[in-house]
Amino acid sequence: MSPYILEADALRKDFGGFSAVAGVNLRIQRGTIHALIGPNGAGKSTVFNLLTKFLQPTGGTITYNGQDITRLRPAAVARLGIVRSFQISAVFSHMTVRDNLRVALQRRLGTSFHFWRDSAGLDVLDGRAEQLIAAVGLQDAIDVIAAELSYGRRRALEIATTLALDPELLLLDEPMAGLGREDIGTISDLIRQVGERYTVLMVEHNLSVVSALSNRITVMARGQVLAEGSYAEVSANPDVRSAYMGAAHA
Amino acid sequence: MPDFLHVLPPAPVLFGQLLIGLINGSFYAMLSLGLAVIFGLLNIVNFAHGAQYMLGALCAYVLLTAFGIGYWPALVIAPVVVAASGIALERILLRHLYQVNHLYGMLLTFGVALVVEGLARQQFSASGNSYATPATLTSAWNLGFMFLPVYRAWVIGGSLAICLLTWFMIERTRLGAQLRAATENPLLTRAFGINVPRLVTVTYGFGVGLAALAGVMAAPVYQVNPQMGSDIIIVVFAVVVIGGMGSIMGAIVSGFGLGIAEGLTKVFYPQASTTVVFIIMAVVLLVRPNGLFGNMAAAQQGHATGGEALVKARTPVARRALLLAALVAGLLAPFAVYPLFLMKVLCFALFASAFNLLLGYGGLLSFGHAAYFGGASYVTAYCVKLLGFDPVLGIVAGVLGAGALGTVCGYLAIRRQGIYFSMITLALAQMVYFLAVQAPFTNNDEGIQGVPRGTLFGLVNLNDPLAMYYFVFACFAIGSLVVYRAINSPFGNVLRSIRENEARATSLGYFTERYKLLAFVLSTMIAGLAGSLDALVFQLASLTNVHWTMSGHAVLMTILGGVGTISGPLVGAFIVAGMENYLAHLGSWVTVIHGGIFIVCVMVFRRGIVGETAQLVLAWSKASRPPVDVGRFRRRFQ
Ligand SMILES: Nc1ncnc2c1ncn2[C@@H]1O[C@H](COP(=O)(O)OP(=O)(O)OP(=O)(O)O)[C@@H](O)[C@H]1O
Ligand SMILES: [Mg+2]
C-alpha cells in the first residue's frame, strides 16, 4: 500500500480568468498531521473545497487510497472517509448537541429515508454519541442547543461529529480561528489525540499551533505550492519568508 | 415551389409575431435587469417588481386622465414617483431585513405586491383601461414585407438603449465600479469610505424606477390593469432563472431571447406560447442548473433558514393532553360552527401543514403549492364525476397525481437553492396553471362543477354535512399524522440538519438533494390530499385552486400561524378561511389585508401566532432562571 492516503496532482481551479489554485501537487502521508499554511487568499480553502469536491477542479486529479476521486460528488467523498470541517464553524445550530451527533451517526443505520418511523429508534445511537461527546469534553452540555455553546465548544462539537463518521482523513479548515487562548489549548490537545488515530490535513494561521502539532507543512502562495517540509525547513526557506512579508501578514 | 415553404406561415404573420415577441422581450429584459441589479446588491428578490411596473403604467394613466399630462412627461414623472415610493419602502422596511434570511425579503416584497395590487383593483377597473399611443408615434413604417408601427419600434429601440446604458453604467463607470465593489464585499467597500447604505437605497430606487419606466412604455401596448404586474412577474422570474442573476448582460440577452422564443412559438405551435418560457426554464435547469449566464458565485447557497421557532410541548404528557383536546374539539366543532366552514378550515390547514413541512423543517420555501393542491382537486373531480370513482379512490388518485407532479417539479426545483428554488416552484406552478386553462377537461373558467361526494365504502352517504365533516376530519388527522411522523423520524432529523447547514450535512455523507426531493414529494402529496378533499367538499374544481394566489395562501397561513410549529398552520387556516368567508364583501380589500399581514409578520412577528405565544410562555417559565451564555461568537468574514 502506498504511504500516501491522498494525492493531488496538478490541481487547478479557475474562477473566470483568475486561477485561485494553479497547479498544486500535494501528498498526504498516512498517519501524519499535515499543515497547509500561507497568506490570506493563497488558495488554501479552495484546495480544501477541491479535495472534498465542494468545488469541481478545472484540471488535475485527486487520488484517495489509490482510487481516482476527481469526479465524485462531495457526499460520496465523505462516504469514503474524507471528512472536512469549515472555516466558519459548522454545527447544526438549532439542534441539541445530542441531535448533532445523531445526525452524524445515523447514516450507518440505513434508516435515514424512513419518514414513517419514530425517531426514538435513533436512541440506540446514544451510547456512542455520549462517548464522543465526552471525548471532546461536552458531557455537561449534551441537551444544550448548539447555538448556545461558546465558540470554542462549538468547534469541539464539530470535531466530535466529524469523528462520529469514523473518517480516515480529517480536513480541518482553520480550527483555531476565533478561539481564545484556553480554547486553543483544548482544541490543540484534541487534534493531537485525533492525529494518533487518523490522518489530519489542516489549514491554520496560528504558526505556534502548526509547529507544535504538525509533522509536515506545505506552504502555499498565490495558488501555488511554495515549499514543503518540516517546520524548521519551511521556516528557513527565503521564499516563504518573503511571501509572508510581502503579504504583510501578521 | 419547394414543399417545405407550405409549412412556413406567411411572412406578415411570422414577422408580426416576431415583433410582438420582441416587444414582450423588451419588457422582460428591462424587468429582469432591474431584478438582477437589486438582487446583486441587496440580495433580495424584489417580488414587488411586477407591482411597481404596474404602478408605472397606472401612474401614466392617471397623469393623462386626471391631469392631462401626456406620454412624454409621464415617461419621466412616473418612474420618478414610483422610484421615490421604492426608496421609501427600502428605507422604512427592507433595510431591516438585510441581516436575516433572504427569504424574508422575498416575503415582504410579496406582501407589498399584494397591497399595491389590491389597492389598484379597488380604485381601477380590472378589465383594463386603454392608454392612447402618443400622437407623435402613431404612424407606421412600411418595411416592404410588413408595416412596423412606429411606437413598437420605439419600445424595442428605447428599451434596448436603456438596457445597454444600464449595462454601461454598471460595467464602465465609477459609480458602477463602486456598486460592483459593494456587491462583492460590502464591508471592505465601506472601509474605503463609500456610503454603502446610500448606495443600496439608490440602487433599489433605480431598479424600481426601471420597472416603472417599463410600465409607462407598456401602457399604450397592453391594457393598463391592476393585474398586469403579477401576470408578467412570474414569467420574468423564469427568465431570471434561465439567465442567472449574476450577469447584467445575461438578463438583457435572455429577456429579449425569451420574448422572441415566445413569439415564434405563437406562430408554430400557439398552444404552447404561454408555457414555452417555463419549458425552456425546465430544460435549462436540467442541462445547466446554474442558468445560462450564471456563475458559481451567484449560485452559491444562502445560509440556513433561521427564525423558525423550536416549539414543541416539552413533556409527553402535555403533548398527549394537547392532542386529546384537539381531537375532542375537532369532534364537537360541527355542533358549534357551520360544518362547511370547518371543512374549509381543515382543507386549508392540511394544505398549510404540507407547506410547513417543507419550509419549517426543510428550509425550502415553495411558492407553487397551488399546483399540487389544485392539480389534485382536478384529478379527484374528474375521476369521481366522469370516471365514477368512489370518493376514497378519487382521493387516492388525486394524491398520487399530485405526488407525480411533485416528483417532476421537485426534481427540477431542488437543483437550485434559496430564492431560486422559490422562483422555480412559482414558475412551474404557473405552467400548471396555464395547462389547466388550456386543457379541455378542466372546462376553463367554469371548472368541473357538480362533483358528487358519493358514498363512503358504499355505506355512508357523504352528502350529509356531518358525515362529510367527519370524513374530512379523519383525512385531516391522517394527513397531519403523516406530517408529524415525518418531522419526528430519522428522515426528519436529517432533513432538519440540511435546513440548518446543507454543506455540513453533505460533508457528513448525505446526498442532500435526495432528502429534499423526498420532503418535496411528501409535501406535495399532503397538499394534494387537501386539494382532493376541497374538491369533494365544495363539489368543484376550479382555476382558483391552481392560481398563484392559492400558493400565497399557503405561505400566508403558515407564516401567520407560525413556521415550524405543529399547530401554526391550523391557526393560520382558521384566520385566513375566516377572512375569506366573512370579509368576502370587502372585495379587493381582502388582498390588501393579506399583504398587510405578510408585512407585519415579516417585520415584527416572525415566529407567527403560535411561535410568539410559545416564546412568551417559555420566557415566562424561564424568568426565574439565569440567562443562557450565548458565547463569544466571532464570525470571520471571507
Ligand atoms: N467562488 C469564488 N469565486 C471567485 N473567486 C474566489 C472564489 N473562492 C475563492 N476565490 C478567490 O480565490 C482566492 C483564494 O481563496 P481561498 O479562500 O482559497 O484563500 P485562503 O488561502 O483560504 O485564504 P484565507 O486564509 O483568507 O482563508 C482568493 O483570492 C479568493 O478571492
Ligand atoms: Mg480559507
PDB file of N, CA and C in Angstrom, chain A residues 54 73-76 78-79 83-84 86-88 90 92-95 102-103 106-107 111-119 122 145 148 150-151 154 158 161-162 165 174 177 183, chain B residues 296 306-307 310 482 485-486 488-491 493-494 496-497 499-501 503-511 513-515 518 522 622 628-636 638:
ATOM      1  N   PHE A  54     -16.339  19.935  -3.046  1.00  0.00           N
ATOM      2  CA  PHE A  54     -17.332  21.003  -2.968  1.00  0.00           C
ATOM      3  C   PHE A  54     -17.154  21.960  -4.150  1.00  0.00           C
ATOM      4  N   ARG A  73     -18.991  13.024  -6.244  1.00  0.00           N
ATOM      5  CA  ARG A  73     -19.745  14.102  -5.605  1.00  0.00           C
ATOM      6  C   ARG A  73     -19.306  14.223  -4.144  1.00  0.00           C
ATOM      7  N   PRO A  74     -19.497  15.398  -3.551  1.00  0.00           N
ATOM      8  CA  PRO A  74     -18.965  15.616  -2.201  1.00  0.00           C
ATOM      9  C   PRO A  74     -19.465  14.600  -1.169  1.00  0.00           C
ATOM     10  N   ALA A  75     -20.751  14.238  -1.249  1.00  0.00           N
ATOM     11  CA  ALA A  75     -21.257  13.288  -0.261  1.00  0.00           C
ATOM     12  C   ALA A  75     -20.584  11.923  -0.449  1.00  0.00           C
ATOM     13  N   ALA A  76     -20.287  11.583  -1.708  1.00  0.00           N
ATOM     14  CA  ALA A  76     -19.646  10.297  -1.969  1.00  0.00           C
ATOM     15  C   ALA A  76     -18.226  10.291  -1.414  1.00  0.00           C
ATOM     16  N   ALA A  78     -17.248  12.007   1.140  1.00  0.00           N
ATOM     17  CA  ALA A  78     -17.394  11.891   2.595  1.00  0.00           C
ATOM     18  C   ALA A  78     -17.600  10.436   2.986  1.00  0.00           C
ATOM     19  N   ARG A  79     -18.375   9.725   2.173  1.00  0.00           N
ATOM     20  CA  ARG A  79     -18.642   8.319   2.487  1.00  0.00           C
ATOM     21  C   ARG A  79     -17.392   7.453   2.389  1.00  0.00           C
ATOM     22  N   VAL A  83     -13.494  13.528   5.679  1.00  0.00           N
ATOM     23  CA  VAL A  83     -14.497  14.406   6.265  1.00  0.00           C
ATOM     24  C   VAL A  83     -13.862  15.737   6.608  1.00  0.00           C
ATOM     25  N   ARG A  84     -14.567  16.797   6.288  1.00  0.00           N
ATOM     26  CA  ARG A  84     -13.993  18.118   6.429  1.00  0.00           C
ATOM     27  C   ARG A  84     -14.726  18.952   7.465  1.00  0.00           C
ATOM     28  N   PHE A  86     -15.308  23.305   8.353  1.00  0.00           N
ATOM     29  CA  PHE A  86     -15.393  24.518   7.555  1.00  0.00           C
ATOM     30  C   PHE A  86     -14.731  25.672   8.272  1.00  0.00           C
ATOM     31  N   GLN A  87     -14.336  26.668   7.467  1.00  0.00           N
ATOM     32  CA  GLN A  87     -13.656  27.817   8.050  1.00  0.00           C
ATOM     33  C   GLN A  87     -14.563  28.536   9.046  1.00  0.00           C
ATOM     34  N   ILE A  88     -15.847  28.651   8.680  1.00  0.00           N
ATOM     35  CA  ILE A  88     -16.809  29.182   9.640  1.00  0.00           C
ATOM     36  C   ILE A  88     -17.480  27.981  10.283  1.00  0.00           C
ATOM     37  N   ALA A  90     -19.193  24.877  11.613  1.00  0.00           N
ATOM     38  CA  ALA A  90     -20.371  24.267  11.031  1.00  0.00           C
ATOM     39  C   ALA A  90     -20.970  23.253  11.982  1.00  0.00           C
ATOM     40  N   PHE A  92     -25.048  22.143  13.561  1.00  0.00           N
ATOM     41  CA  PHE A  92     -26.466  22.370  13.301  1.00  0.00           C
ATOM     42  C   PHE A  92     -27.005  23.183  14.466  1.00  0.00           C
ATOM     43  N   SER A  93     -27.049  24.502  14.279  1.00  0.00           N
ATOM     44  CA  SER A  93     -27.202  25.429  15.402  1.00  0.00           C
ATOM     45  C   SER A  93     -28.461  25.253  16.231  1.00  0.00           C
ATOM     46  N   HIS A  94     -29.580  24.950  15.558  1.00  0.00           N
ATOM     47  CA  HIS A  94     -30.829  24.895  16.320  1.00  0.00           C
ATOM     48  C   HIS A  94     -31.128  23.490  16.820  1.00  0.00           C
ATOM     49  N   MET A  95     -30.143  22.618  16.785  1.00  0.00           N
ATOM     50  CA  MET A  95     -30.332  21.261  17.289  1.00  0.00           C
ATOM     51  C   MET A  95     -29.457  21.063  18.525  1.00  0.00           C
ATOM     52  N   ARG A 102     -26.309  12.616  16.574  1.00  0.00           N
ATOM     53  CA  ARG A 102     -27.189  11.617  15.969  1.00  0.00           C
ATOM     54  C   ARG A 102     -27.193  11.723  14.458  1.00  0.00           C
ATOM     55  N   VAL A 103     -27.233  12.940  13.967  1.00  0.00           N
ATOM     56  CA  VAL A 103     -27.245  13.122  12.517  1.00  0.00           C
ATOM     57  C   VAL A 103     -26.010  12.467  11.905  1.00  0.00           C
ATOM     58  N   GLN A 106     -26.347   8.471  12.443  1.00  0.00           N
ATOM     59  CA  GLN A 106     -27.492   7.695  11.957  1.00  0.00           C
ATOM     60  C   GLN A 106     -27.359   7.213  10.524  1.00  0.00           C
ATOM     61  N   ARG A 107     -26.446   7.797   9.748  1.00  0.00           N
ATOM     62  CA  ARG A 107     -26.322   7.370   8.362  1.00  0.00           C
ATOM     63  C   ARG A 107     -26.047   5.877   8.272  1.00  0.00           C
ATOM     64  N   THR A 111     -31.487   4.008   7.967  1.00  0.00           N
ATOM     65  CA  THR A 111     -32.907   4.344   8.092  1.00  0.00           C
ATOM     66  C   THR A 111     -33.159   5.804   7.769  1.00  0.00           C
ATOM     67  N   SER A 112     -32.195   6.449   7.165  1.00  0.00           N
ATOM     68  CA  SER A 112     -32.298   7.904   7.044  1.00  0.00           C
ATOM     69  C   SER A 112     -33.419   8.381   6.130  1.00  0.00           C
ATOM     70  N   PHE A 113     -33.943   7.487   5.299  1.00  0.00           N
ATOM     71  CA  PHE A 113     -35.093   7.887   4.487  1.00  0.00           C
ATOM     72  C   PHE A 113     -36.413   7.457   5.109  1.00  0.00           C
ATOM     73  N   HIS A 114     -36.352   6.800   6.253  1.00  0.00           N
ATOM     74  CA  HIS A 114     -37.583   6.256   6.841  1.00  0.00           C
ATOM     75  C   HIS A 114     -38.386   7.364   7.511  1.00  0.00           C
ATOM     76  N   PHE A 115     -39.331   7.896   6.764  1.00  0.00           N
ATOM     77  CA  PHE A 115     -40.091   9.015   7.311  1.00  0.00           C
ATOM     78  C   PHE A 115     -41.288   8.525   8.122  1.00  0.00           C
ATOM     79  N   TRP A 116     -41.522   7.212   8.090  1.00  0.00           N
ATOM     80  CA  TRP A 116     -42.692   6.672   8.788  1.00  0.00           C
ATOM     81  C   TRP A 116     -42.311   6.120  10.167  1.00  0.00           C
ATOM     82  N   ARG A 117     -41.037   6.173  10.503  1.00  0.00           N
ATOM     83  CA  ARG A 117     -40.582   5.632  11.776  1.00  0.00           C
ATOM     84  C   ARG A 117     -40.465   6.710  12.834  1.00  0.00           C
ATOM     85  N   ASP A 118     -40.588   6.314  14.063  1.00  0.00           N
ATOM     86  CA  ASP A 118     -40.383   7.237  15.169  1.00  0.00           C
ATOM     87  C   ASP A 118     -38.882   7.471  15.333  1.00  0.00           C
ATOM     88  N   SER A 119     -38.512   8.715  15.569  1.00  0.00           N
ATOM     89  CA  SER A 119     -37.079   8.986  15.728  1.00  0.00           C
ATOM     90  C   SER A 119     -36.542   8.394  17.037  1.00  0.00           C
ATOM     91  N   LEU A 122     -33.671   6.110  17.027  1.00  0.00           N
ATOM     92  CA  LEU A 122     -32.278   6.549  16.994  1.00  0.00           C
ATOM     93  C   LEU A 122     -31.631   6.480  18.378  1.00  0.00           C
ATOM     94  N   ILE A 145     -28.839  23.373  23.197  1.00  0.00           N
ATOM     95  CA  ILE A 145     -28.902  23.739  21.783  1.00  0.00           C
ATOM     96  C   ILE A 145     -27.531  24.257  21.351  1.00  0.00           C
ATOM     97  N   GLU A 148     -26.236  27.784  21.639  1.00  0.00           N
ATOM     98  CA  GLU A 148     -25.991  28.375  22.956  1.00  0.00           C
ATOM     99  C   GLU A 148     -24.598  28.063  23.494  1.00  0.00           C
ATOM    100  N   SER A 150     -20.439  28.147  23.648  1.00  0.00           N
ATOM    101  CA  SER A 150     -19.418  29.131  23.306  1.00  0.00           C
ATOM    102  C   SER A 150     -18.760  28.698  21.994  1.00  0.00           C
ATOM    103  N   TYR A 151     -18.044  29.629  21.372  1.00  0.00           N
ATOM    104  CA  TYR A 151     -17.470  29.326  20.076  1.00  0.00           C
ATOM    105  C   TYR A 151     -16.496  28.151  20.136  1.00  0.00           C
ATOM    106  N   ARG A 154     -18.290  24.938  20.357  1.00  0.00           N
ATOM    107  CA  ARG A 154     -18.891  24.559  19.078  1.00  0.00           C
ATOM    108  C   ARG A 154     -17.863  23.883  18.173  1.00  0.00           C
ATOM    109  N   GLU A 158     -18.063  20.211  16.604  1.00  0.00           N
ATOM    110  CA  GLU A 158     -17.852  19.934  15.193  1.00  0.00           C
ATOM    111  C   GLU A 158     -16.857  18.777  15.030  1.00  0.00           C
ATOM    112  N   THR A 161     -18.626  15.480  15.839  1.00  0.00           N
ATOM    113  CA  THR A 161     -19.474  14.951  14.762  1.00  0.00           C
ATOM    114  C   THR A 161     -18.618  14.413  13.624  1.00  0.00           C
ATOM    115  N   THR A 162     -17.473  15.045  13.415  1.00  0.00           N
ATOM    116  CA  THR A 162     -16.579  14.548  12.372  1.00  0.00           C
ATOM    117  C   THR A 162     -16.055  13.163  12.740  1.00  0.00           C
ATOM    118  N   LEU A 165     -18.095   9.856  12.235  1.00  0.00           N
ATOM    119  CA  LEU A 165     -18.170   9.157  10.962  1.00  0.00           C
ATOM    120  C   LEU A 165     -17.057   8.129  10.807  1.00  0.00           C
ATOM    121  N   GLU A 174      -8.853  25.942   9.384  1.00  0.00           N
ATOM    122  CA  GLU A 174      -8.659  26.929  10.450  1.00  0.00           C
ATOM    123  C   GLU A 174      -9.405  26.576  11.735  1.00  0.00           C
ATOM    124  N   ALA A 177      -9.485  29.384  14.359  1.00  0.00           N
ATOM    125  CA  ALA A 177      -9.969  30.729  14.038  1.00  0.00           C
ATOM    126  C   ALA A 177     -10.992  31.187  15.070  1.00  0.00           C
ATOM    127  N   ASP A 183      -9.146  27.977  24.822  1.00  0.00           N
ATOM    128  CA  ASP A 183      -9.779  27.110  23.831  1.00  0.00           C
ATOM    129  C   ASP A 183      -8.745  26.560  22.858  1.00  0.00           C
TER     130      ASP A 183
ATOM    131  N   MET B 296     -20.751  30.562 -10.537  1.00  0.00           N
ATOM    132  CA  MET B 296     -20.871  29.863  -9.263  1.00  0.00           C
ATOM    133  C   MET B 296     -21.110  30.819  -8.105  1.00  0.00           C
ATOM    134  N   GLY B 306     -33.121  30.681   9.192  1.00  0.00           N
ATOM    135  CA  GLY B 306     -33.218  30.851  10.648  1.00  0.00           C
ATOM    136  C   GLY B 306     -34.617  31.274  11.015  1.00  0.00           C
ATOM    137  N   GLY B 307     -34.799  31.554  12.269  1.00  0.00           N
ATOM    138  CA  GLY B 307     -36.036  32.187  12.674  1.00  0.00           C
ATOM    139  C   GLY B 307     -37.187  31.254  12.966  1.00  0.00           C
ATOM    140  N   LEU B 310     -38.525  26.841  17.684  1.00  0.00           N
ATOM    141  CA  LEU B 310     -38.306  25.437  18.040  1.00  0.00           C
ATOM    142  C   LEU B 310     -39.314  25.100  19.116  1.00  0.00           C
ATOM    143  N   VAL B 482     -49.175  11.945   9.293  1.00  0.00           N
ATOM    144  CA  VAL B 482     -48.044  11.688   8.389  1.00  0.00           C
ATOM    145  C   VAL B 482     -47.010  12.806   8.521  1.00  0.00           C
ATOM    146  N   ARG B 485     -45.284  12.542  11.915  1.00  0.00           N
ATOM    147  CA  ARG B 485     -44.354  11.423  11.954  1.00  0.00           C
ATOM    148  C   ARG B 485     -43.093  11.729  11.138  1.00  0.00           C
ATOM    149  N   ALA B 486     -43.304  12.303   9.962  1.00  0.00           N
ATOM    150  CA  ALA B 486     -42.149  12.614   9.108  1.00  0.00           C
ATOM    151  C   ALA B 486     -41.195  13.579   9.813  1.00  0.00           C
ATOM    152  N   ASN B 488     -40.756  13.901  13.020  1.00  0.00           N
ATOM    153  CA  ASN B 488     -40.093  13.245  14.139  1.00  0.00           C
ATOM    154  C   ASN B 488     -39.610  11.854  13.774  1.00  0.00           C
ATOM    155  N   SER B 489     -38.988  11.752  12.627  1.00  0.00           N
ATOM    156  CA  SER B 489     -38.488  10.454  12.176  1.00  0.00           C
ATOM    157  C   SER B 489     -36.993  10.587  11.922  1.00  0.00           C
ATOM    158  N   PRO B 490     -36.321   9.472  11.681  1.00  0.00           N
ATOM    159  CA  PRO B 490     -34.906   9.570  11.297  1.00  0.00           C
ATOM    160  C   PRO B 490     -34.736  10.490  10.084  1.00  0.00           C
ATOM    161  N   PHE B 491     -35.663  10.368   9.149  1.00  0.00           N
ATOM    162  CA  PHE B 491     -35.633  11.228   7.977  1.00  0.00           C
ATOM    163  C   PHE B 491     -35.755  12.703   8.368  1.00  0.00           C
ATOM    164  N   ASN B 493     -34.916  14.087  11.070  1.00  0.00           N
ATOM    165  CA  ASN B 493     -33.679  14.532  11.707  1.00  0.00           C
ATOM    166  C   ASN B 493     -32.651  14.985  10.661  1.00  0.00           C
ATOM    167  N   VAL B 494     -32.519  14.183   9.613  1.00  0.00           N
ATOM    168  CA  VAL B 494     -31.577  14.548   8.554  1.00  0.00           C
ATOM    169  C   VAL B 494     -32.060  15.813   7.838  1.00  0.00           C
ATOM    170  N   ARG B 496     -33.821  18.238   8.962  1.00  0.00           N
ATOM    171  CA  ARG B 496     -33.572  19.422   9.774  1.00  0.00           C
ATOM    172  C   ARG B 496     -32.097  19.822   9.684  1.00  0.00           C
ATOM    173  N   SER B 497     -31.236  18.826   9.687  1.00  0.00           N
ATOM    174  CA  SER B 497     -29.808  19.158   9.616  1.00  0.00           C
ATOM    175  C   SER B 497     -29.483  19.823   8.273  1.00  0.00           C
ATOM    176  N   ARG B 499     -31.562  21.687   6.589  1.00  0.00           N
ATOM    177  CA  ARG B 499     -32.054  23.057   6.706  1.00  0.00           C
ATOM    178  C   ARG B 499     -31.059  23.928   7.468  1.00  0.00           C
ATOM    179  N   GLU B 500     -30.507  23.360   8.524  1.00  0.00           N
ATOM    180  CA  GLU B 500     -29.573  24.116   9.357  1.00  0.00           C
ATOM    181  C   GLU B 500     -28.296  24.451   8.608  1.00  0.00           C
ATOM    182  N   ASN B 501     -27.757  23.476   7.908  1.00  0.00           N
ATOM    183  CA  ASN B 501     -26.465  23.688   7.262  1.00  0.00           C
ATOM    184  C   ASN B 501     -26.256  22.600   6.218  1.00  0.00           C
ATOM    185  N   ALA B 503     -24.264  22.352   3.647  1.00  0.00           N
ATOM    186  CA  ALA B 503     -22.888  21.954   3.322  1.00  0.00           C
ATOM    187  C   ALA B 503     -22.378  20.964   4.366  1.00  0.00           C
ATOM    188  N   ARG B 504     -22.697  21.217   5.611  1.00  0.00           N
ATOM    189  CA  ARG B 504     -22.234  20.322   6.657  1.00  0.00           C
ATOM    190  C   ARG B 504     -22.879  18.941   6.504  1.00  0.00           C
ATOM    191  N   ALA B 505     -24.176  18.925   6.205  1.00  0.00           N
ATOM    192  CA  ALA B 505     -24.847  17.636   6.021  1.00  0.00           C
ATOM    193  C   ALA B 505     -24.197  16.865   4.874  1.00  0.00           C
ATOM    194  N   THR B 506     -23.853  17.576   3.818  1.00  0.00           N
ATOM    195  CA  THR B 506     -23.162  16.933   2.696  1.00  0.00           C
ATOM    196  C   THR B 506     -21.831  16.357   3.154  1.00  0.00           C
ATOM    197  N   SER B 507     -21.102  17.141   3.946  1.00  0.00           N
ATOM    198  CA  SER B 507     -19.782  16.673   4.368  1.00  0.00           C
ATOM    199  C   SER B 507     -19.902  15.515   5.353  1.00  0.00           C
ATOM    200  N   LEU B 508     -21.102  15.268   5.859  1.00  0.00           N
ATOM    201  CA  LEU B 508     -21.308  14.075   6.678  1.00  0.00           C
ATOM    202  C   LEU B 508     -21.725  12.888   5.809  1.00  0.00           C
ATOM    203  N   GLY B 509     -21.773  13.094   4.526  1.00  0.00           N
ATOM    204  CA  GLY B 509     -22.036  11.985   3.622  1.00  0.00           C
ATOM    205  C   GLY B 509     -23.484  11.848   3.177  1.00  0.00           C
ATOM    206  N   TYR B 510     -24.282  12.874   3.372  1.00  0.00           N
ATOM    207  CA  TYR B 510     -25.672  12.788   2.919  1.00  0.00           C
ATOM    208  C   TYR B 510     -25.819  13.404   1.538  1.00  0.00           C
ATOM    209  N   PHE B 511     -26.473  12.670   0.641  1.00  0.00           N
ATOM    210  CA  PHE B 511     -26.821  13.240  -0.657  1.00  0.00           C
ATOM    211  C   PHE B 511     -28.048  14.105  -0.414  1.00  0.00           C
ATOM    212  N   GLU B 513     -29.756  16.355  -1.843  1.00  0.00           N
ATOM    213  CA  GLU B 513     -30.868  16.604  -2.765  1.00  0.00           C
ATOM    214  C   GLU B 513     -31.910  15.487  -2.716  1.00  0.00           C
ATOM    215  N   ARG B 514     -31.484  14.279  -2.375  1.00  0.00           N
ATOM    216  CA  ARG B 514     -32.469  13.186  -2.296  1.00  0.00           C
ATOM    217  C   ARG B 514     -33.429  13.394  -1.125  1.00  0.00           C
ATOM    218  N   TYR B 515     -32.910  13.915  -0.045  1.00  0.00           N
ATOM    219  CA  TYR B 515     -33.768  14.172   1.112  1.00  0.00           C
ATOM    220  C   TYR B 515     -34.728  15.308   0.808  1.00  0.00           C
ATOM    221  N   LEU B 518     -37.476  13.969  -1.433  1.00  0.00           N
ATOM    222  CA  LEU B 518     -38.474  13.183  -0.704  1.00  0.00           C
ATOM    223  C   LEU B 518     -39.388  14.109   0.095  1.00  0.00           C
ATOM    224  N   LEU B 522     -43.411  14.332  -0.484  1.00  0.00           N
ATOM    225  CA  LEU B 522     -44.338  14.138   0.637  1.00  0.00           C
ATOM    226  C   LEU B 522     -45.242  15.350   0.783  1.00  0.00           C
ATOM    227  N   LYS B 622     -39.029  30.703  32.132  1.00  0.00           N
ATOM    228  CA  LYS B 622     -37.575  30.759  32.319  1.00  0.00           C
ATOM    229  C   LYS B 622     -37.162  31.944  33.178  1.00  0.00           C
ATOM    230  N   VAL B 628     -29.016  32.320  29.318  1.00  0.00           N
ATOM    231  CA  VAL B 628     -28.016  31.408  28.757  1.00  0.00           C
ATOM    232  C   VAL B 628     -26.791  32.171  28.286  1.00  0.00           C
ATOM    233  N   ASP B 629     -25.681  31.459  28.300  1.00  0.00           N
ATOM    234  CA  ASP B 629     -24.428  32.033  27.814  1.00  0.00           C
ATOM    235  C   ASP B 629     -24.411  31.937  26.299  1.00  0.00           C
ATOM    236  N   VAL B 630     -24.515  33.054  25.628  1.00  0.00           N
ATOM    237  CA  VAL B 630     -24.549  32.988  24.170  1.00  0.00           C
ATOM    238  C   VAL B 630     -23.160  32.877  23.568  1.00  0.00           C
ATOM    239  N   GLY B 631     -22.165  32.965  24.401  1.00  0.00           N
ATOM    240  CA  GLY B 631     -20.817  32.669  23.914  1.00  0.00           C
ATOM    241  C   GLY B 631     -20.185  33.821  23.159  1.00  0.00           C
ATOM    242  N   ARG B 632     -18.976  33.574  22.761  1.00  0.00           N
ATOM    243  CA  ARG B 632     -18.252  34.614  22.027  1.00  0.00           C
ATOM    244  C   ARG B 632     -18.240  34.224  20.571  1.00  0.00           C
ATOM    245  N   PHE B 633     -19.284  34.530  19.901  1.00  0.00           N
ATOM    246  CA  PHE B 633     -19.353  34.110  18.508  1.00  0.00           C
ATOM    247  C   PHE B 633     -18.755  35.200  17.642  1.00  0.00           C
ATOM    248  N   ARG B 634     -17.552  34.952  17.225  1.00  0.00           N
ATOM    249  CA  ARG B 634     -16.912  35.929  16.360  1.00  0.00           C
ATOM    250  C   ARG B 634     -16.872  35.358  14.962  1.00  0.00           C
ATOM    251  N   ARG B 635     -17.600  35.936  14.112  1.00  0.00           N
ATOM    252  CA  ARG B 635     -17.651  35.390  12.785  1.00  0.00           C
ATOM    253  C   ARG B 635     -16.561  36.008  11.933  1.00  0.00           C
ATOM    254  N   ARG B 636     -15.835  35.175  11.254  1.00  0.00           N
ATOM    255  CA  ARG B 636     -14.815  35.712  10.362  1.00  0.00           C
ATOM    256  C   ARG B 636     -15.422  35.911   8.996  1.00  0.00           C
ATOM    257  N   GLN B 638     -14.928  36.461   4.989  1.00  0.00           N
ATOM    258  CA  GLN B 638     -14.060  35.907   3.917  1.00  0.00           C
ATOM    259  C   GLN B 638     -13.975  34.410   4.005  1.00  0.00           C
TER     260      GLN B 638
END
